mmCIF file of N, CA, C and O in Angstrom:
data_model
loop_
_atom_site.group_PDB
_atom_site.id
_atom_site.type_symbol
_atom_site.label_atom_id
_atom_site.label_comp_id
_atom_site.label_asym_id
_atom_site.label_seq_id
_atom_site.Cartn_x
_atom_site.Cartn_y
_atom_site.Cartn_z
ATOM 1 N N MET Z 261 231.736 287.131 266.944
ATOM 2 C CA MET Z 261 230.993 286.148 266.456
ATOM 3 C C MET Z 261 231.158 284.870 267.126
ATOM 4 O O MET Z 261 232.348 284.463 267.670
ATOM 5 N N SER Z 262 230.150 284.074 267.351
ATOM 6 C CA SER Z 262 230.404 282.902 268.113
ATOM 7 C C SER Z 262 231.266 281.991 267.088
ATOM 8 O O SER Z 262 231.012 281.829 266.051
ATOM 9 N N THR Z 263 231.901 281.091 267.869
ATOM 10 C CA THR Z 263 232.651 280.014 267.213
ATOM 11 C C THR Z 263 231.884 279.119 266.520
ATOM 12 O O THR Z 263 232.125 278.802 265.489
ATOM 13 N N THR Z 264 230.987 278.914 267.118
ATOM 14 C CA THR Z 264 229.983 278.004 266.479
ATOM 15 C C THR Z 264 229.399 278.470 265.089
ATOM 16 O O THR Z 264 229.350 277.712 264.102
ATOM 17 N N THR Z 265 229.254 279.798 264.972
ATOM 18 C CA THR Z 265 229.022 280.354 263.643
ATOM 19 C C THR Z 265 230.054 280.225 262.613
ATOM 20 O O THR Z 265 229.766 279.930 261.482
ATOM 21 N N LEU Z 266 231.361 280.351 263.093
ATOM 22 C CA LEU Z 266 232.367 280.137 262.410
ATOM 23 C C LEU Z 266 232.287 278.518 261.583
ATOM 24 O O LEU Z 266 232.491 278.389 260.641
ATOM 25 N N ARG Z 267 232.163 277.558 262.636
ATOM 26 C CA ARG Z 267 232.175 276.327 262.161
ATOM 27 C C ARG Z 267 230.843 275.869 261.283
ATOM 28 O O ARG Z 267 231.048 275.409 260.346
ATOM 29 N N ASN Z 268 229.885 276.579 261.446
ATOM 30 C CA ASN Z 268 228.572 276.447 260.534
ATOM 31 C C ASN Z 268 228.832 277.100 259.383
ATOM 32 O O ASN Z 268 228.474 276.698 258.281
ATOM 33 N N LEU Z 269 229.727 278.215 259.217
ATOM 34 C CA LEU Z 269 230.007 278.850 258.004
ATOM 35 C C LEU Z 269 230.732 277.993 257.062
ATOM 36 O O LEU Z 269 230.508 277.842 256.023
ATOM 37 N N ARG Z 270 231.789 277.210 257.983
ATOM 38 C CA ARG Z 270 232.684 276.310 257.136
ATOM 39 C C ARG Z 270 231.904 275.083 256.727
ATOM 40 O O ARG Z 270 232.097 274.828 255.523
ATOM 41 N N ILE Z 271 230.995 274.655 257.421
ATOM 42 C CA ILE Z 271 230.386 273.468 256.937
ATOM 43 C C ILE Z 271 229.420 273.889 255.895
ATOM 44 O O ILE Z 271 229.223 273.009 254.891
ATOM 45 N N ALA Z 272 228.655 274.954 255.847
ATOM 46 C CA ALA Z 272 227.784 275.415 254.869
ATOM 47 C C ALA Z 272 228.301 275.580 253.475
ATOM 48 O O ALA Z 272 227.745 275.495 252.447
ATOM 49 N N LEU Z 273 229.667 275.844 253.697
ATOM 50 C CA LEU Z 273 230.453 276.314 252.527
ATOM 51 C C LEU Z 273 231.026 274.819 251.747
ATOM 52 O O LEU Z 273 231.667 275.102 250.650
ATOM 53 N N GLY Z 274 231.038 274.078 252.745
ATOM 54 C CA GLY Z 274 231.460 272.727 252.208
ATOM 55 C C GLY Z 274 232.993 272.548 252.366
ATOM 56 O O GLY Z 274 233.669 272.028 251.627
ATOM 57 N N ILE Z 275 233.653 273.281 253.239
ATOM 58 C CA ILE Z 275 235.129 273.347 253.257
ATOM 59 C C ILE Z 275 235.355 272.404 254.449
ATOM 60 O O ILE Z 275 234.936 272.587 255.817
ATOM 61 N N SER Z 276 236.410 271.614 254.001
ATOM 62 C CA SER Z 276 236.922 270.723 255.260
ATOM 63 C C SER Z 276 237.757 271.465 256.242
ATOM 64 O O SER Z 276 238.490 272.494 255.950
ATOM 65 N N PRO Z 277 237.634 271.007 257.695
ATOM 66 C CA PRO Z 277 238.622 271.515 258.598
ATOM 67 C C PRO Z 277 240.004 271.600 258.184
ATOM 68 O O PRO Z 277 240.690 272.596 258.189
ATOM 69 N N GLU Z 278 240.529 270.398 257.446
ATOM 70 C CA GLU Z 278 241.731 270.222 257.008
ATOM 71 C C GLU Z 278 242.132 271.319 255.927
ATOM 72 O O GLU Z 278 243.325 272.033 255.898
ATOM 73 N N SER Z 279 241.193 271.570 254.856
ATOM 74 C CA SER Z 279 241.357 272.503 253.940
ATOM 75 C C SER Z 279 241.653 273.960 254.338
ATOM 76 O O SER Z 279 242.316 274.813 254.086
ATOM 77 N N LEU Z 280 240.766 274.292 255.280
ATOM 78 C CA LEU Z 280 240.608 275.539 256.001
ATOM 79 C C LEU Z 280 242.000 275.859 256.647
ATOM 80 O O LEU Z 280 242.589 276.862 256.584
ATOM 81 N N ALA Z 281 242.272 274.896 257.644
ATOM 82 C CA ALA Z 281 243.551 275.128 258.178
ATOM 83 C C ALA Z 281 244.722 275.331 257.211
ATOM 84 O O ALA Z 281 245.520 276.166 257.603
ATOM 85 N N VAL Z 282 244.815 274.702 256.167
ATOM 86 C CA VAL Z 282 245.695 274.919 255.363
ATOM 87 C C VAL Z 282 245.647 276.299 254.768
ATOM 88 O O VAL Z 282 246.715 277.006 254.715
ATOM 89 N N GLN Z 283 244.603 276.570 254.228
ATOM 90 C CA GLN Z 283 244.344 277.857 253.567
ATOM 91 C C GLN Z 283 244.593 279.042 254.578
ATOM 92 O O GLN Z 283 245.127 280.291 254.191
ATOM 93 N N CYS Z 284 244.472 278.763 256.065
ATOM 94 C CA CYS Z 284 244.643 279.947 256.814
ATOM 95 C C CYS Z 284 246.118 279.745 257.578
ATOM 96 O O CYS Z 284 246.356 280.386 258.357
ATOM 97 N N ARG Z 285 246.870 278.716 257.013
ATOM 98 C CA ARG Z 285 248.238 278.587 257.389
ATOM 99 C C ARG Z 285 248.296 278.207 258.783
ATOM 100 O O ARG Z 285 248.930 279.017 259.622
ATOM 101 N N MET Z 286 247.526 277.402 259.276
ATOM 102 C CA MET Z 286 247.419 277.077 260.848
ATOM 103 C C MET Z 286 247.329 275.503 261.023
ATOM 104 O O MET Z 286 247.166 274.922 259.907
ATOM 105 N N SER Z 287 247.625 275.041 261.856
ATOM 106 C CA SER Z 287 247.550 273.832 262.089
ATOM 107 C C SER Z 287 245.941 273.346 262.546
ATOM 108 O O SER Z 287 245.191 274.176 263.051
ATOM 109 N N LEU Z 288 245.543 271.975 262.288
ATOM 110 C CA LEU Z 288 244.283 271.452 262.720
ATOM 111 C C LEU Z 288 243.799 271.652 264.028
ATOM 112 O O LEU Z 288 242.929 272.227 264.477
ATOM 113 N N ASP Z 289 244.662 271.702 264.740
ATOM 114 C CA ASP Z 289 244.638 271.687 266.433
ATOM 115 C C ASP Z 289 244.315 273.232 266.443
ATOM 116 O O ASP Z 289 243.432 273.599 267.289
ATOM 117 N N GLU Z 290 245.142 274.125 266.001
ATOM 118 C CA GLU Z 290 244.627 275.669 266.169
ATOM 119 C C GLU Z 290 243.325 276.158 265.681
ATOM 120 O O GLU Z 290 242.620 276.816 266.356
ATOM 121 N N LEU Z 291 242.975 275.465 264.531
ATOM 122 C CA LEU Z 291 241.593 276.123 263.988
ATOM 123 C C LEU Z 291 240.518 275.300 264.812
ATOM 124 O O LEU Z 291 239.544 275.815 265.167
ATOM 125 N N SER Z 292 240.797 273.976 265.122
ATOM 126 C CA SER Z 292 239.788 273.168 266.267
ATOM 127 C C SER Z 292 239.747 274.212 267.368
ATOM 128 O O SER Z 292 238.540 274.394 268.080
ATOM 129 N N ALA Z 293 240.732 274.710 268.006
ATOM 130 C CA ALA Z 293 240.703 275.614 269.293
ATOM 131 C C ALA Z 293 239.935 276.785 268.924
ATOM 132 O O ALA Z 293 239.064 277.753 269.935
ATOM 133 N N ILE Z 294 239.945 277.378 267.859
ATOM 134 C CA ILE Z 294 239.421 278.608 267.573
ATOM 135 C C ILE Z 294 237.712 278.209 267.146
ATOM 136 O O ILE Z 294 236.661 278.863 267.934
ATOM 137 N N GLU Z 295 237.485 277.185 266.522
ATOM 138 C CA GLU Z 295 236.228 276.854 266.458
ATOM 139 C C GLU Z 295 235.416 276.515 267.592
ATOM 140 O O GLU Z 295 234.291 276.471 267.715
ATOM 141 N N SER Z 296 236.248 275.920 268.649
ATOM 142 C CA SER Z 296 235.665 275.299 269.939
ATOM 143 C C SER Z 296 235.469 276.640 270.838
ATOM 144 O O SER Z 296 235.254 276.473 272.120
ATOM 145 N N GLY Z 297 235.987 277.717 270.552
ATOM 146 C CA GLY Z 297 236.044 278.857 271.699
ATOM 147 C C GLY Z 297 237.238 278.977 272.625
ATOM 148 O O GLY Z 297 237.140 279.581 273.471
ATOM 149 N N LYS Z 298 238.247 278.021 272.531
ATOM 150 C CA LYS Z 298 239.165 277.881 273.372
ATOM 151 C C LYS Z 298 240.512 278.963 273.210
ATOM 152 O O LYS Z 298 241.294 279.097 273.684
ATOM 153 N N ARG Z 299 240.379 279.279 272.203
ATOM 154 C CA ARG Z 299 241.367 280.445 271.398
ATOM 155 C C ARG Z 299 240.727 281.508 270.745
ATOM 156 O O ARG Z 299 239.813 281.404 269.831
ATOM 157 N N GLU Z 300 241.169 282.723 270.926
ATOM 158 C CA GLU Z 300 240.767 283.995 270.012
ATOM 159 C C GLU Z 300 241.300 283.941 268.756
ATOM 160 O O GLU Z 300 242.500 283.810 268.671
ATOM 161 N N PRO Z 301 240.629 284.151 267.716
ATOM 162 C CA PRO Z 301 241.132 284.184 266.429
ATOM 163 C C PRO Z 301 241.712 285.502 266.277
ATOM 164 O O PRO Z 301 241.626 286.584 266.911
ATOM 165 N N ASN Z 302 243.416 285.511 265.616
ATOM 166 C CA ASN Z 302 244.145 286.623 265.444
ATOM 167 C C ASN Z 302 243.846 287.131 264.082
ATOM 168 O O ASN Z 302 243.048 286.648 263.254
ATOM 169 N N GLY Z 303 244.667 288.338 263.889
ATOM 170 C CA GLY Z 303 244.370 289.126 262.541
ATOM 171 C C GLY Z 303 244.834 288.375 261.357
ATOM 172 O O GLY Z 303 243.885 288.231 260.464
ATOM 173 N N SER Z 304 245.599 287.520 261.320
ATOM 174 C CA SER Z 304 246.038 286.741 260.200
ATOM 175 C C SER Z 304 244.917 285.810 259.736
ATOM 176 O O SER Z 304 244.532 285.281 258.868
ATOM 177 N N PHE Z 305 244.375 285.078 260.833
ATOM 178 C CA PHE Z 305 243.207 284.124 260.867
ATOM 179 C C PHE Z 305 241.825 284.750 260.352
ATOM 180 O O PHE Z 305 241.339 284.454 259.195
ATOM 181 N N ILE Z 306 241.525 286.161 260.861
ATOM 182 C CA ILE Z 306 240.539 286.780 260.257
ATOM 183 C C ILE Z 306 240.818 287.216 258.781
ATOM 184 O O ILE Z 306 239.800 287.137 257.873
ATOM 185 N N ASN Z 307 242.117 287.595 258.504
ATOM 186 C CA ASN Z 307 242.276 288.172 257.060
ATOM 187 C C ASN Z 307 242.010 287.064 256.014
ATOM 188 O O ASN Z 307 241.377 286.987 255.133
ATOM 189 N N ALA Z 308 242.541 285.672 256.360
ATOM 190 C CA ALA Z 308 242.230 284.563 255.553
ATOM 191 C C ALA Z 308 241.109 284.106 255.528
ATOM 192 O O ALA Z 308 240.450 283.933 254.346
ATOM 193 N N TYR Z 309 240.379 284.037 256.625
ATOM 194 C CA TYR Z 309 239.065 283.556 256.770
ATOM 195 C C TYR Z 309 238.038 284.456 255.759
ATOM 196 O O TYR Z 309 237.150 283.962 255.368
ATOM 197 N N SER Z 310 238.045 285.815 255.928
ATOM 198 C CA SER Z 310 237.408 286.686 255.252
ATOM 199 C C SER Z 310 237.719 286.397 253.664
ATOM 200 O O SER Z 310 236.648 286.683 253.068
ATOM 201 N N LYS Z 311 238.605 286.119 253.078
ATOM 202 C CA LYS Z 311 239.121 286.040 251.812
ATOM 203 C C LYS Z 311 238.500 284.635 251.362
ATOM 204 O O LYS Z 311 237.959 284.846 250.164
ATOM 205 N N ILE Z 312 238.515 283.589 252.238
ATOM 206 C CA ILE Z 312 237.811 282.560 251.983
ATOM 207 C C ILE Z 312 236.366 282.723 251.722
ATOM 208 O O ILE Z 312 235.640 281.934 250.770
ATOM 209 N N LEU Z 313 235.623 283.189 252.617
ATOM 210 C CA LEU Z 313 234.299 283.698 252.575
ATOM 211 C C LEU Z 313 233.828 284.728 251.578
ATOM 212 O O LEU Z 313 232.598 284.657 251.769
ATOM 213 N N ASN Z 314 234.854 285.539 251.324
ATOM 214 C CA ASN Z 314 234.335 286.573 250.419
ATOM 215 C C ASN Z 314 233.720 287.701 251.214
ATOM 216 O O ASN Z 314 232.531 288.153 250.503
ATOM 217 N N ILE Z 315 233.973 287.926 252.368
ATOM 218 C CA ILE Z 315 233.638 288.882 253.286
ATOM 219 C C ILE Z 315 234.673 290.037 253.426
ATOM 220 O O ILE Z 315 235.546 289.781 253.819
ATOM 221 N N ASN Z 316 233.816 291.025 253.950
ATOM 222 C CA ASN Z 316 234.733 292.239 254.201
ATOM 223 C C ASN Z 316 235.542 292.094 255.587
ATOM 224 O O ASN Z 316 234.949 291.534 256.521
ATOM 225 N N THR Z 317 236.865 292.109 255.543
ATOM 226 C CA THR Z 317 237.734 291.774 256.651
ATOM 227 C C THR Z 317 237.318 292.518 258.085
ATOM 228 O O THR Z 317 237.018 292.350 259.057
ATOM 229 N N THR Z 318 236.801 293.876 257.829
ATOM 230 C CA THR Z 318 236.548 294.826 258.881
ATOM 231 C C THR Z 318 235.121 294.369 259.331
ATOM 232 O O THR Z 318 235.098 294.033 260.510
ATOM 233 N N ILE Z 319 234.285 293.919 258.705
ATOM 234 C CA ILE Z 319 232.949 293.506 259.198
ATOM 235 C C ILE Z 319 233.092 291.808 259.763
ATOM 236 O O ILE Z 319 232.421 291.827 260.980
ATOM 237 N N LEU Z 320 233.904 291.193 259.291
ATOM 238 C CA LEU Z 320 234.099 289.876 260.179
ATOM 239 C C LEU Z 320 235.080 290.253 261.280
ATOM 240 O O LEU Z 320 234.547 289.530 262.313
ATOM 241 N N SER Z 321 235.702 290.980 261.354
ATOM 242 C CA SER Z 321 236.403 291.437 262.561
ATOM 243 C C SER Z 321 235.615 291.956 263.771
ATOM 244 O O SER Z 321 235.642 291.638 264.721
ATOM 245 N N VAL Z 322 234.637 292.806 263.344
ATOM 246 C CA VAL Z 322 233.716 293.382 264.127
ATOM 247 C C VAL Z 322 232.730 292.234 264.615
ATOM 248 O O VAL Z 322 232.535 292.272 265.740
ATOM 249 N N LEU Z 323 232.132 291.491 263.652
ATOM 250 C CA LEU Z 323 231.456 290.492 264.143
ATOM 251 C C LEU Z 323 232.082 289.368 265.195
ATOM 252 O O LEU Z 323 231.462 288.927 266.134
ATOM 253 N N LEU Z 324 233.456 288.987 264.928
ATOM 254 C CA LEU Z 324 234.262 288.230 265.805
ATOM 255 C C LEU Z 324 234.567 288.997 267.130
ATOM 256 O O LEU Z 324 234.389 288.176 268.093
ATOM 257 N N LYS Z 325 235.100 290.020 266.936
ATOM 258 C CA LYS Z 325 235.585 290.800 268.343
ATOM 259 C C LYS Z 325 235.037 291.874 268.908
ATOM 260 O O LYS Z 325 235.316 292.317 269.914
ATOM 261 N N GLY Z 326 233.841 292.365 268.301
ATOM 262 C CA GLY Z 326 233.412 293.687 268.403
ATOM 263 C C GLY Z 326 234.289 294.697 268.309
ATOM 264 O O GLY Z 326 235.230 294.657 267.401
ATOM 265 N N THR Z 327 234.053 295.900 268.888
ATOM 266 C CA THR Z 327 234.875 297.161 268.660
ATOM 267 C C THR Z 327 235.289 297.469 269.827
ATOM 268 O O THR Z 327 234.830 297.116 271.284
ATOM 269 N N ASN Z 328 236.364 298.626 269.937
ATOM 270 C CA ASN Z 328 236.788 299.132 271.138
ATOM 271 C C ASN Z 328 235.874 299.830 272.108
ATOM 272 O O ASN Z 328 235.558 300.079 272.977
ATOM 273 N N ARG Z 329 234.922 300.453 271.206
ATOM 274 C CA ARG Z 329 233.587 301.318 271.735
ATOM 275 C C ARG Z 329 232.598 300.278 272.080
ATOM 276 O O ARG Z 329 232.031 299.819 271.202
ATOM 277 N N LYS Z 330 232.407 299.885 273.304
ATOM 278 C CA LYS Z 330 231.392 299.111 273.882
ATOM 279 C C LYS Z 330 230.194 299.884 274.098
ATOM 280 O O LYS Z 330 229.667 300.197 275.001
ATOM 281 N N LEU Z 331 229.318 300.043 272.845
ATOM 282 C CA LEU Z 331 228.022 300.803 272.988
ATOM 283 C C LEU Z 331 227.236 299.469 273.103
ATOM 284 O O LEU Z 331 227.080 298.567 272.273
ATOM 285 N N ILE Z 332 226.152 299.866 274.240
ATOM 286 C CA ILE Z 332 225.214 298.756 274.669
ATOM 287 C C ILE Z 332 224.427 298.438 273.661
ATOM 288 O O ILE Z 332 224.174 297.250 273.031
ATOM 289 N N LEU Z 333 223.745 299.486 272.790
ATOM 290 C CA LEU Z 333 222.858 299.022 271.641
ATOM 291 C C LEU Z 333 223.822 298.557 270.617
ATOM 292 O O LEU Z 333 222.982 297.247 269.842
ATOM 293 N N PHE Z 334 224.941 298.834 270.269
ATOM 294 C CA PHE Z 334 225.711 298.053 269.129
ATOM 295 C C PHE Z 334 225.933 296.599 269.594
ATOM 296 O O PHE Z 334 225.875 295.610 268.706
ATOM 297 N N GLU Z 335 226.247 296.579 270.742
ATOM 298 C CA GLU Z 335 226.676 295.018 271.254
ATOM 299 C C GLU Z 335 225.262 294.168 271.246
ATOM 300 O O GLU Z 335 225.368 293.025 270.626
ATOM 301 N N LYS Z 336 224.283 294.742 271.566
ATOM 302 C CA LYS Z 336 222.904 293.999 271.321
ATOM 303 C C LYS Z 336 222.613 293.687 269.994
ATOM 304 O O LYS Z 336 222.311 292.436 269.469
ATOM 305 N N LEU Z 337 222.951 294.672 268.937
ATOM 306 C CA LEU Z 337 222.635 294.351 267.541
ATOM 307 C C LEU Z 337 223.420 293.469 266.919
ATOM 308 O O LEU Z 337 223.117 292.438 266.134
ATOM 309 N N ARG Z 338 224.829 293.459 267.357
ATOM 310 C CA ARG Z 338 225.645 292.429 266.852
ATOM 311 C C ARG Z 338 225.491 290.954 267.386
ATOM 312 O O ARG Z 338 225.437 290.150 266.676
ATOM 313 N N LYS Z 339 225.148 291.093 268.585
ATOM 314 C CA LYS Z 339 224.628 289.688 269.065
ATOM 315 C C LYS Z 339 223.375 289.008 268.377
ATOM 316 O O LYS Z 339 223.584 287.977 267.951
ATOM 317 N N LEU Z 340 222.361 289.867 268.166
ATOM 318 C CA LEU Z 340 221.284 289.468 267.401
ATOM 319 C C LEU Z 340 221.534 289.145 265.929
ATOM 320 O O LEU Z 340 221.011 288.122 265.317
ATOM 321 N N ALA Z 341 222.650 289.996 265.403
ATOM 322 C CA ALA Z 341 222.929 289.518 263.910
ATOM 323 C C ALA Z 341 223.637 288.264 263.882
ATOM 324 O O ALA Z 341 223.371 287.211 263.202
ATOM 325 N N LEU Z 342 224.442 287.884 265.012
ATOM 326 C CA LEU Z 342 225.172 286.668 264.944
ATOM 327 C C LEU Z 342 223.813 285.537 265.140
ATOM 328 O O LEU Z 342 224.165 284.457 264.597
ATOM 329 N N LYS Z 343 223.128 285.725 265.980
ATOM 330 C CA LYS Z 343 221.985 284.733 266.325
ATOM 331 C C LYS Z 343 221.337 284.559 264.950
ATOM 332 O O LYS Z 343 220.981 283.301 264.765
ATOM 333 N N VAL Z 344 220.971 285.643 264.278
ATOM 334 C CA VAL Z 344 220.283 285.444 262.909
ATOM 335 C C VAL Z 344 220.994 284.652 262.054
ATOM 336 O O VAL Z 344 220.554 283.488 261.241
ATOM 337 N N LEU Z 345 222.412 284.991 261.661
ATOM 338 C CA LEU Z 345 223.249 284.123 260.921
ATOM 339 C C LEU Z 345 223.449 282.820 261.089
ATOM 340 O O LEU Z 345 223.418 281.923 260.294
ATOM 341 N N ASN Z 346 223.653 282.752 262.555
ATOM 342 C CA ASN Z 346 223.694 281.353 262.950
ATOM 343 C C ASN Z 346 222.449 280.427 262.633
ATOM 344 O O ASN Z 346 222.670 279.363 262.224
ATOM 345 N N GLY Z 347 221.204 280.968 262.968
ATOM 346 C CA GLY Z 347 220.179 280.295 262.920
ATOM 347 C C GLY Z 347 219.919 279.897 261.367
ATOM 348 O O GLY Z 347 219.245 278.868 260.788
ATOM 349 N N TYR Z 348 220.259 281.010 260.521
ATOM 350 C CA TYR Z 348 220.015 280.791 259.142
ATOM 351 C C TYR Z 348 221.120 279.723 258.495
ATOM 352 O O TYR Z 348 220.553 278.903 257.617
ATOM 353 N N LEU Z 349 222.447 279.604 259.052
ATOM 354 C CA LEU Z 349 223.272 278.627 258.740
ATOM 355 C C LEU Z 349 222.852 277.260 258.888
ATOM 356 O O LEU Z 349 222.816 276.244 258.186
ATOM 357 N N LYS Z 350 222.085 277.191 260.197
ATOM 358 C CA LYS Z 350 221.579 275.762 260.649
ATOM 359 C C LYS Z 350 220.430 275.588 259.924
ATOM 360 O O LYS Z 350 220.298 274.270 259.561
ATOM 361 N N LEU Z 351 219.472 276.262 259.442
ATOM 362 C CA LEU Z 351 218.367 276.038 258.744
ATOM 363 C C LEU Z 351 218.912 275.682 257.463
ATOM 364 O O LEU Z 351 218.304 274.427 256.663
ATOM 365 N N SER Z 352 219.911 276.137 256.776
ATOM 366 C CA SER Z 352 220.255 275.768 255.473
ATOM 367 C C SER Z 352 220.856 274.451 255.392
ATOM 368 O O SER Z 352 220.953 273.807 254.524
ATOM 369 N N LEU Z 353 221.810 274.175 256.627
ATOM 370 C CA LEU Z 353 222.403 272.820 256.675
ATOM 371 C C LEU Z 353 221.320 271.795 256.732
ATOM 372 O O LEU Z 353 221.252 270.632 256.298
ATOM 373 N N TRP Z 354 220.357 272.262 257.622
ATOM 374 C CA TRP Z 354 218.971 271.071 257.656
ATOM 375 C C TRP Z 354 218.323 270.906 256.276
ATOM 376 O O TRP Z 354 218.005 269.838 256.097
ATOM 377 N N MET Z 355 218.256 271.967 255.789
ATOM 378 C CA MET Z 355 217.292 271.713 254.418
ATOM 379 C C MET Z 355 218.423 270.948 253.549
ATOM 380 O O MET Z 355 217.870 270.138 252.755
ATOM 381 N N THR Z 356 219.816 271.244 253.444
ATOM 382 C CA THR Z 356 220.420 270.103 252.428
ATOM 383 C C THR Z 356 220.708 268.834 253.077
ATOM 384 O O THR Z 356 221.400 267.959 252.271
ATOM 385 N N ASP Z 357 220.267 268.604 254.269
ATOM 386 C CA ASP Z 357 220.962 267.453 254.958
ATOM 387 C C ASP Z 357 220.373 266.318 254.252
ATOM 388 O O ASP Z 357 220.702 265.185 254.210
ATOM 389 N N GLN Z 358 218.831 266.534 253.450
ATOM 390 C CA GLN Z 358 218.203 265.547 252.990
ATOM 391 C C GLN Z 358 218.973 264.976 251.583
ATOM 392 O O GLN Z 358 218.988 263.672 251.495
ATOM 393 N N ASP Z 359 219.635 265.985 251.021
ATOM 394 C CA ASP Z 359 220.375 265.571 249.718
ATOM 395 C C ASP Z 359 221.724 265.243 249.941
ATOM 396 O O ASP Z 359 222.408 264.556 249.101
ATOM 397 N N GLU Z 360 222.269 265.774 251.089
ATOM 398 C CA GLU Z 360 223.636 265.715 251.481
ATOM 399 C C GLU Z 360 224.000 265.130 252.595
ATOM 400 O O GLU Z 360 224.208 266.073 253.672
ATOM 401 N N PRO Z 361 223.629 264.117 253.178
ATOM 402 C CA PRO Z 361 223.826 263.440 254.477
ATOM 403 C C PRO Z 361 225.022 263.643 255.126
ATOM 404 O O PRO Z 361 225.148 263.501 256.227
ATOM 405 N N GLU Z 362 226.298 263.676 254.133
ATOM 406 C CA GLU Z 362 227.422 263.890 254.889
ATOM 407 C C GLU Z 362 227.734 265.046 255.550
ATOM 408 O O GLU Z 362 228.670 265.158 256.389
ATOM 409 N N LYS Z 363 226.960 266.027 255.262
ATOM 410 C CA LYS Z 363 227.109 267.452 255.963
ATOM 411 C C LYS Z 363 226.439 267.237 257.235
ATOM 412 O O LYS Z 363 225.166 267.169 257.319
ATOM 413 N N LYS Z 364 227.074 267.116 258.283
ATOM 414 C CA LYS Z 364 226.558 266.933 259.718
ATOM 415 C C LYS Z 364 225.791 268.230 260.373
ATOM 416 O O LYS Z 364 226.561 269.287 260.265
ATOM 417 N N LEU Z 365 224.707 268.349 260.849
ATOM 418 C CA LEU Z 365 224.166 269.501 261.249
ATOM 419 C C LEU Z 365 225.008 269.569 262.622
ATOM 420 O O LEU Z 365 224.526 268.949 263.594
ATOM 421 N N PRO Z 366 225.450 270.686 263.078
ATOM 422 C CA PRO Z 366 225.987 271.226 264.233
ATOM 423 C C PRO Z 366 224.940 271.334 265.309
ATOM 424 O O PRO Z 366 223.846 271.781 265.087
ATOM 425 N N ARG Z 367 225.324 271.110 266.375
ATOM 426 C CA ARG Z 367 224.234 271.314 267.528
ATOM 427 C C ARG Z 367 224.546 272.605 268.202
ATOM 428 O O ARG Z 367 225.401 273.413 268.397
#
């Protein structure tokens, strides 16, 4: 999963980076590194994040990291799913921007 998508999910859910860092038991710097793509998310982050988002841990892990089996078709579908999800989140944030200007639309 692109780290931009992780940030967009957090923003769309109205979760502050500080709150998410506390819930994931990590520092704000660590969360920032994951969301900016400077650091790979570990298992404990994926577990905590999946609980916060109410999404299946395995699905989130596959979206974030892919699988050991690098099937070309699967990777293309995974990347397409991420683009669609990220586009949906950006559209959702754009639509709510009129009512809630404090939610900044990610670039």
